[in-house]
Coordinates of C-alpha atoms in Angstrom, one line a residue:
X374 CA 124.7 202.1 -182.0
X375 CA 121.8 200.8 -180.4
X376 CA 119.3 201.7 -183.2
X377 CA 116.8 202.5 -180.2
X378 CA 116.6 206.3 -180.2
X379 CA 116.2 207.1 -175.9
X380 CA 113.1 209.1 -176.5
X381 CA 111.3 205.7 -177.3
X382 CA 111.7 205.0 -173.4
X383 CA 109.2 206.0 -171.4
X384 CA 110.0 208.4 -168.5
X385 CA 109.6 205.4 -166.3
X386 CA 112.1 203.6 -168.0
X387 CA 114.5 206.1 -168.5
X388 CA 114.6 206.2 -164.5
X389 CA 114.9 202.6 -163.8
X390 CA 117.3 201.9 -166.6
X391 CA 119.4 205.1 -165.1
X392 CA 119.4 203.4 -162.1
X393 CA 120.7 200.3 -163.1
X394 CA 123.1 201.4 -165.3
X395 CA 124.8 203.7 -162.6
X396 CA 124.4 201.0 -160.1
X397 CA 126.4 198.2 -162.0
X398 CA 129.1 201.4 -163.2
X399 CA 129.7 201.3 -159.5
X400 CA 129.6 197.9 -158.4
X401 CA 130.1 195.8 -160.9
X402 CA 127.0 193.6 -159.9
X403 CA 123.4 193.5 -161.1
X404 CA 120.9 195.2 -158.9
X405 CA 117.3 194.0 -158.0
X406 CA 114.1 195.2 -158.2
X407 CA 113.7 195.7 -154.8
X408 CA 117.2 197.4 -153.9
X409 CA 116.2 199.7 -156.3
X410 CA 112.7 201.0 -155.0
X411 CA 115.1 201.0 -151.2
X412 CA 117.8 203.2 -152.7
X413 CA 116.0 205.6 -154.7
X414 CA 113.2 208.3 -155.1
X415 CA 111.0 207.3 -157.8
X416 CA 107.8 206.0 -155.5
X417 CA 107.5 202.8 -157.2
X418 CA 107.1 199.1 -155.9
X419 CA 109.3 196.5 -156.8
X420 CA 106.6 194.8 -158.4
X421 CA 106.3 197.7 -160.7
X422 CA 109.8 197.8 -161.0
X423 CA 110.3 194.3 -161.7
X424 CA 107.7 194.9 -164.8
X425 CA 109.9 197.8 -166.0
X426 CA 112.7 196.1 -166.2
X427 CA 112.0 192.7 -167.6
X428 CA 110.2 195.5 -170.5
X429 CA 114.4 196.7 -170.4
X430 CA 115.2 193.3 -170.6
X431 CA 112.8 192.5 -173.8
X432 CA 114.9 195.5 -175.3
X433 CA 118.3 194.0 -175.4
X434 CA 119.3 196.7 -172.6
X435 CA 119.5 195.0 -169.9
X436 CA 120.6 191.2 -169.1
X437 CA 120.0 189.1 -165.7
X438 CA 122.6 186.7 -165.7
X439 CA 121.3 184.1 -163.1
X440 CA 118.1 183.8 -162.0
X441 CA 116.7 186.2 -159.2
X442 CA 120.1 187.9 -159.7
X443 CA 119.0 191.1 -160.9
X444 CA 119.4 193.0 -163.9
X445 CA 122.6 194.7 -165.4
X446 CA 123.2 196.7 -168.7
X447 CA 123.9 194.8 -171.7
X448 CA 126.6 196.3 -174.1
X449 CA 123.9 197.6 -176.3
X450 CA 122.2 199.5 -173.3
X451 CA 125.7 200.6 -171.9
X452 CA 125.8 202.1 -175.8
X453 CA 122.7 203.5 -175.1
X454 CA 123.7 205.3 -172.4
X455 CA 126.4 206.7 -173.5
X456 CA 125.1 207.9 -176.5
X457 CA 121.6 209.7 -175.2
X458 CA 122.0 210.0 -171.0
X459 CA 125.8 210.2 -169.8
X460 CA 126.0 214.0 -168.2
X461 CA 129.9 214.3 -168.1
X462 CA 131.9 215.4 -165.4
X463 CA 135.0 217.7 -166.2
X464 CA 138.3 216.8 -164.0
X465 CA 138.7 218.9 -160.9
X466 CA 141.6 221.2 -160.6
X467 CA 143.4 218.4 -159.1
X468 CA 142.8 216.0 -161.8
X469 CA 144.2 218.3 -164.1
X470 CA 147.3 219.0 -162.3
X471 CA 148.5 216.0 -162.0
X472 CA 148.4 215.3 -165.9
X473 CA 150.1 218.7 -166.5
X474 CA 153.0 218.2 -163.6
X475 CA 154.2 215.2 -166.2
X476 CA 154.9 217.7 -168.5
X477 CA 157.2 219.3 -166.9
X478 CA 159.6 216.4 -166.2
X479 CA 162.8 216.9 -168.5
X480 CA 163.9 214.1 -171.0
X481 CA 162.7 212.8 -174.1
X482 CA 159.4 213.2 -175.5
X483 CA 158.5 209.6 -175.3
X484 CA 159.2 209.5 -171.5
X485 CA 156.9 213.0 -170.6
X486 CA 154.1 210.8 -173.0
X487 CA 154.5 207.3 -170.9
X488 CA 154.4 209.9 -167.6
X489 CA 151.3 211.3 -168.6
X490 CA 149.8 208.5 -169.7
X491 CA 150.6 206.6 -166.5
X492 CA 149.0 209.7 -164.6
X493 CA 145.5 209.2 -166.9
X494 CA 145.9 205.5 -165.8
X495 CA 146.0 205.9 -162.1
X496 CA 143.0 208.9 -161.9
X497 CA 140.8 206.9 -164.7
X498 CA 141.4 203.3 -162.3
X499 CA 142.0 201.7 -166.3
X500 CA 144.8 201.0 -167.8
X501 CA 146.3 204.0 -169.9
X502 CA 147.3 204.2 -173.5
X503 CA 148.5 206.3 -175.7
X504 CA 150.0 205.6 -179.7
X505 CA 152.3 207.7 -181.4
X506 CA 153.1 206.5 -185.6
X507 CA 156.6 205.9 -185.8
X508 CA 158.3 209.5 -186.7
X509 CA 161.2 209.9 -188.3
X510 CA 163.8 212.3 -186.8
X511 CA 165.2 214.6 -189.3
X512 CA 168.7 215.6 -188.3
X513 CA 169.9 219.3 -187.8
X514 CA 173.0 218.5 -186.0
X515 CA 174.7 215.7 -183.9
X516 CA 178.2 216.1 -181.4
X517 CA 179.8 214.1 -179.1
X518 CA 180.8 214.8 -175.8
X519 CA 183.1 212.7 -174.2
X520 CA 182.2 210.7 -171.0
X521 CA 185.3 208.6 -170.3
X522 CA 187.9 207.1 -172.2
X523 CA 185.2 204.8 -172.9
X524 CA 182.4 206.4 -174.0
X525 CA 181.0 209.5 -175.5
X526 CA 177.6 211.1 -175.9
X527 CA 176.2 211.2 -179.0
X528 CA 173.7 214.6 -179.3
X529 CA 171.4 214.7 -182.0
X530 CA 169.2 217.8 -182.6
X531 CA 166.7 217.3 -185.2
X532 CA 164.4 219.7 -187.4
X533 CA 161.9 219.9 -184.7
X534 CA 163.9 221.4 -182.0
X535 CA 163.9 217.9 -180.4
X536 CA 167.3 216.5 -178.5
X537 CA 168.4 213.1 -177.8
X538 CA 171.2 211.5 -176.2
X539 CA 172.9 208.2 -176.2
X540 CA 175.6 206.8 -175.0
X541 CA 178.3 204.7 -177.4
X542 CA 181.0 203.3 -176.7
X543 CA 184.2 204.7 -178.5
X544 CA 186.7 202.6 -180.6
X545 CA 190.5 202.4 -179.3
X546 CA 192.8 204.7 -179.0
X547 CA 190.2 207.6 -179.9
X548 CA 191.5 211.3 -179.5
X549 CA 189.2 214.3 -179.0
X550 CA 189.9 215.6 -181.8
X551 CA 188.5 213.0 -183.6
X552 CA 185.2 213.4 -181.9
X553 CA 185.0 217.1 -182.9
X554 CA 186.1 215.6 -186.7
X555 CA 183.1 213.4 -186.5
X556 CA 180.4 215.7 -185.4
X557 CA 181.2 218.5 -188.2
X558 CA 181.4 215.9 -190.5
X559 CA 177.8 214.5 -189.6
X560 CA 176.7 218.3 -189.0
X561 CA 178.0 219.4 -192.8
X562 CA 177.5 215.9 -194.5
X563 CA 173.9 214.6 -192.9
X564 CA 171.9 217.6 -192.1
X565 CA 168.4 217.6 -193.0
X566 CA 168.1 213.6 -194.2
X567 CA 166.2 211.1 -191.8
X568 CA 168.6 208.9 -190.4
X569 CA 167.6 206.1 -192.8
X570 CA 168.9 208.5 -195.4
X571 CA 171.8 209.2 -193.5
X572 CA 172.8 206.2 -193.2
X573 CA 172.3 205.2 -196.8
X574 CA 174.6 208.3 -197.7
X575 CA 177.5 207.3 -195.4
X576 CA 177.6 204.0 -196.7
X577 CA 177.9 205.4 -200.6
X578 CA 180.5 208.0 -199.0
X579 CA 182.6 205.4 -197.8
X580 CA 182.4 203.0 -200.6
X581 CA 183.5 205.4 -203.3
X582 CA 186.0 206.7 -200.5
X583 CA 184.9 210.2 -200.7
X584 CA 184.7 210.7 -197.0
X585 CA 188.2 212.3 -195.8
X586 CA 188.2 210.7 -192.1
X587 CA 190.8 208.8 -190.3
X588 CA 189.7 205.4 -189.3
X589 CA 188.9 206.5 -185.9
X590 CA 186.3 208.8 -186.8
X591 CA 185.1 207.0 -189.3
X592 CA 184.7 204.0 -186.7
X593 CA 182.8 206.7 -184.3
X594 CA 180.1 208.1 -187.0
X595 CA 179.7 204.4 -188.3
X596 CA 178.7 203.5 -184.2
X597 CA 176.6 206.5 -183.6
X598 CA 174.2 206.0 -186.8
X599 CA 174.0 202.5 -186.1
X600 CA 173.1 203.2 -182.3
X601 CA 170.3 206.3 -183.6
X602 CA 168.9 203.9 -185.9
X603 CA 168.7 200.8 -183.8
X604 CA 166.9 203.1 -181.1
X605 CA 164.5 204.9 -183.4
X606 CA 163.8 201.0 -185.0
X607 CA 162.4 200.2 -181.1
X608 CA 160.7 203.4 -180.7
X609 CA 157.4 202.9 -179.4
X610 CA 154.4 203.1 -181.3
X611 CA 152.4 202.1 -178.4
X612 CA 152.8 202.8 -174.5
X613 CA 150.7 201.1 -172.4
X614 CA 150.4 202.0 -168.2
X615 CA 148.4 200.9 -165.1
X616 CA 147.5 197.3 -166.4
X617 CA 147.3 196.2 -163.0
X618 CA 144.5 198.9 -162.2
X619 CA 142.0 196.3 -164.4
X620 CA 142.4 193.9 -161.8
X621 CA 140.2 195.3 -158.6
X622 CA 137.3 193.6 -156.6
X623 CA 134.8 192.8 -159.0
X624 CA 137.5 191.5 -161.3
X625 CA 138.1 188.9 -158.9
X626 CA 134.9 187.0 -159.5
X627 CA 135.7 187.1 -163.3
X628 CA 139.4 186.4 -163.8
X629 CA 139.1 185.0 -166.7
X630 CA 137.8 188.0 -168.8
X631 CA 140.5 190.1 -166.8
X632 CA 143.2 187.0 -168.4
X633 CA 141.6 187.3 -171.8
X634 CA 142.2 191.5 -171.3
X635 CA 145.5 191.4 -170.1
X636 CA 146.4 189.0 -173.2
X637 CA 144.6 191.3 -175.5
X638 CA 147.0 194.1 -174.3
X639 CA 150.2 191.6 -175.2
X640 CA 149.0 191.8 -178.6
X641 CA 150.0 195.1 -179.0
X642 CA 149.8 195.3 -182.9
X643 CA 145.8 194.8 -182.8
X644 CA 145.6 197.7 -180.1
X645 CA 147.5 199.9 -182.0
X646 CA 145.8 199.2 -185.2
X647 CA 142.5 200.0 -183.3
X648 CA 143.9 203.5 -181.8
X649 CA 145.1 204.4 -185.4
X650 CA 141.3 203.8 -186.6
X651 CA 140.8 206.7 -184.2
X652 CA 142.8 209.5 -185.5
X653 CA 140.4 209.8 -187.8
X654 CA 138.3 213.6 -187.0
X655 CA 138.7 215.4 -183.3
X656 CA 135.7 213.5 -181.7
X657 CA 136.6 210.6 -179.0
X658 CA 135.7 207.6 -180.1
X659 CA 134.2 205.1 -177.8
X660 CA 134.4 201.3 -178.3
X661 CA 132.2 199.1 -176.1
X662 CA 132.8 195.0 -175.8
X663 CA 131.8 193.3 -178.9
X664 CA 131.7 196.2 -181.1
X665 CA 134.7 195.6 -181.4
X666 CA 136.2 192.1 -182.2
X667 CA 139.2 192.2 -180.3
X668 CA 137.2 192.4 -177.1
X669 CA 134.6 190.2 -177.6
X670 CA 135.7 188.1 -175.5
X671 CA 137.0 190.1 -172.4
X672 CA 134.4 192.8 -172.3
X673 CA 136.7 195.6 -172.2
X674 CA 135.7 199.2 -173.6
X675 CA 138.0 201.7 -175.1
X676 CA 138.1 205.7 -175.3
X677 CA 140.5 206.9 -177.2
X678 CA 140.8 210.8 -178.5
X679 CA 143.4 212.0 -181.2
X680 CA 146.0 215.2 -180.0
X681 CA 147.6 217.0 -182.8
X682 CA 150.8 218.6 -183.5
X683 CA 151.3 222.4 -184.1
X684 CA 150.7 222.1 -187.7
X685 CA 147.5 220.7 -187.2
X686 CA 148.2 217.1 -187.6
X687 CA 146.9 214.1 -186.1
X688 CA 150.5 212.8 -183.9
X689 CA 148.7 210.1 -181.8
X690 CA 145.8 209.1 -179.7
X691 CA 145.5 208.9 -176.1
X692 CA 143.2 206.3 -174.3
X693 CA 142.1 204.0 -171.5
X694 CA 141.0 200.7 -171.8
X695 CA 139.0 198.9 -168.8
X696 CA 135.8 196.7 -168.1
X697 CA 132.7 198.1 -170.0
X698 CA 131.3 199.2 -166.9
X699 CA 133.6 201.7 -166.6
X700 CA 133.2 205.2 -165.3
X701 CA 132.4 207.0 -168.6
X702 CA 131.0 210.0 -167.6
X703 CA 134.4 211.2 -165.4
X704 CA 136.6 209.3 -167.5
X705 CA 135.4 210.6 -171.5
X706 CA 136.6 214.2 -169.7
X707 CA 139.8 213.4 -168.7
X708 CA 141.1 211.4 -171.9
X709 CA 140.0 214.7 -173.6
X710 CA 141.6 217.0 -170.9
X711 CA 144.7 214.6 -171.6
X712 CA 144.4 214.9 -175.5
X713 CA 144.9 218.3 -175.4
X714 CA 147.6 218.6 -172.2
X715 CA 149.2 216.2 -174.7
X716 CA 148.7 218.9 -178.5
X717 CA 150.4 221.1 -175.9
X718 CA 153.4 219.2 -175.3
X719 CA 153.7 218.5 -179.1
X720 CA 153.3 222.3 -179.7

């Protein structure tokens, strides 16, 4: 917060500060006094102007960072405006189809979430992110289908309607039969345990010997837990898209805070941990530069809005990250629109 309430500006200064602030949104480059009584309507000189906004500047809202260079919004003005003048744009119908079209595309749920995401990325021009906690699958019932002599497919249902397929490779000498032996035995034996329990069960089965399996299927329920659980060990817990979209023109002549950003986004753990502070209510929660300490440094921003499951309960948070001059007034609407395109998909 900026602890400066907007109605302490004068009308004056709401104008020119508007002006600057949706200037430097756009370009990425301070404006000057005299650009701004060309471009726009409000009958002042750029004497007059220049008075306002060195009064701006006094404020801690606005910053000119060389001399006779103009003035842009500092972080704590860019807060300001956020807070008390953005007037938000919702997505046009076309915005909003192309988030909902990657909901249709078949496959698991973690590949129609990185779609979607990647969609937000490319109409936002930031990178896109979304993080989903680590779930555990709760099994309902797992087959195999055989592929080849080679290989099978291991389907696992869980709980939550959800399937999955992976390929594993099958032991020697494996007859059908013994694929059909393994997947009752799984179905009867492991339903409704995670597959961390599932796999803690199987292991006390076959140490006290209680499991009645030839070695063959035995071998083949021993691969296909350890290939579900390796997988669900990697599953993501944050996707991140379009990290090439924070490199454009005015990045150029700052490279090094677009370095610093990109090797803020390697550090995936502190992202994460700062998308999981937003699950916290329904609101979206935006983080400007320094506010935050991860991004002191770069001068990125991040909005980020919860979506929620069917029961009601926070699943993950979708974002964008970028430069703090981002577009917030289009781009707040669309990580909300994509929040809730997202509840749907979990629904």
């Amino acid at each position: 917060m900026t602890g400066l309430p907007i109605t302490e500006l004068t009308d004056r200064a709401r104008d020119v500060f508007r002006l600057v602030v949706e200037s430097y949104i756009e370009s990425g480059m301070p404006i000057g006094s005299r650009t701004i009584s060309k471009l726009s309507a409000l009958n002042l000189s750029p004497a007059s102007i220049r008075n306002v906004m060195q009064d701006l500047e006094e404020l801690g809202l606005l910053a000119a960072p060389h001399t006779s260079a103009g003035r842009m919004p500092t972080e704590r003005g860019l807060r300001l405006f956020v807070d008390g003048m953005m007037q938000a744009y919702e997505p046009s119908a076309e915005e909003r189809a192309a988030i909902e079209v990657r909901l249709a595309q078949s496959g698991p749920v973690e590949e129609a979430i990185a779609a979607t995401t990647a969609a937000l990325s490319g109409l936002s021009a930031c990178a896109g992110l979304v993080f989903v906690p680590k779930r555990e699958l709760v099994l309902r019932q797992i087959g195999f289908v055989p592929l080849s002599a080679h290989q099978a497919l291991a389907v696992l249902v869980a709980e939550d309607g959800s399937v999955e397929n992976r390929v594993v490779d099958l032991p020697a000498g494996v007859a059908p039969s013994a694929l059909v032996e393994a997947g009752n035995y799984m179905t009867a034996m492991l339903c409704g345990l995670t597959l961390n329990e599932a796999r803690a069960r199987l292991d006390r089965e076959m140490a006290a010997e209680r499991a009645a399996l030839d070695s063959a299927a035995r071998a083949l329920i021993e691969r296909g837990l350890a290939v579900w659980s390796e997988d669900g060990g990697r599953r993501p817990v944050l996707i991140v898209r379009g990290q090439s979209r924070l490199i454009d023109a005015a990045a150029v002549a700052d490279l090094e805070r677009v370095r610093t950003l990109l090797d803020d986004l390697e550090g995936k753990q502190e992202i994460a941990q700062l998308l999981d502070s937003a699950r916290e209510g329904n609101a979206t929660r935006i983080f400007i530069g320094a506010e935050n300490k991860l991004f002191a440094l770069s001068g990125s921003s991040v909005i980020a809005r919860p979506f929620h499951g069917n029961d009601g309960r926070v699943v993950g948070v979708v974002g964008v990250i970028g430069p703090t001059r981002l577009n917030y007034a289009r781009v707040v609407p669309m990580v909300d629109f994509t929040a809730s395109t997202l509840a749907r998909l979990m629904a």
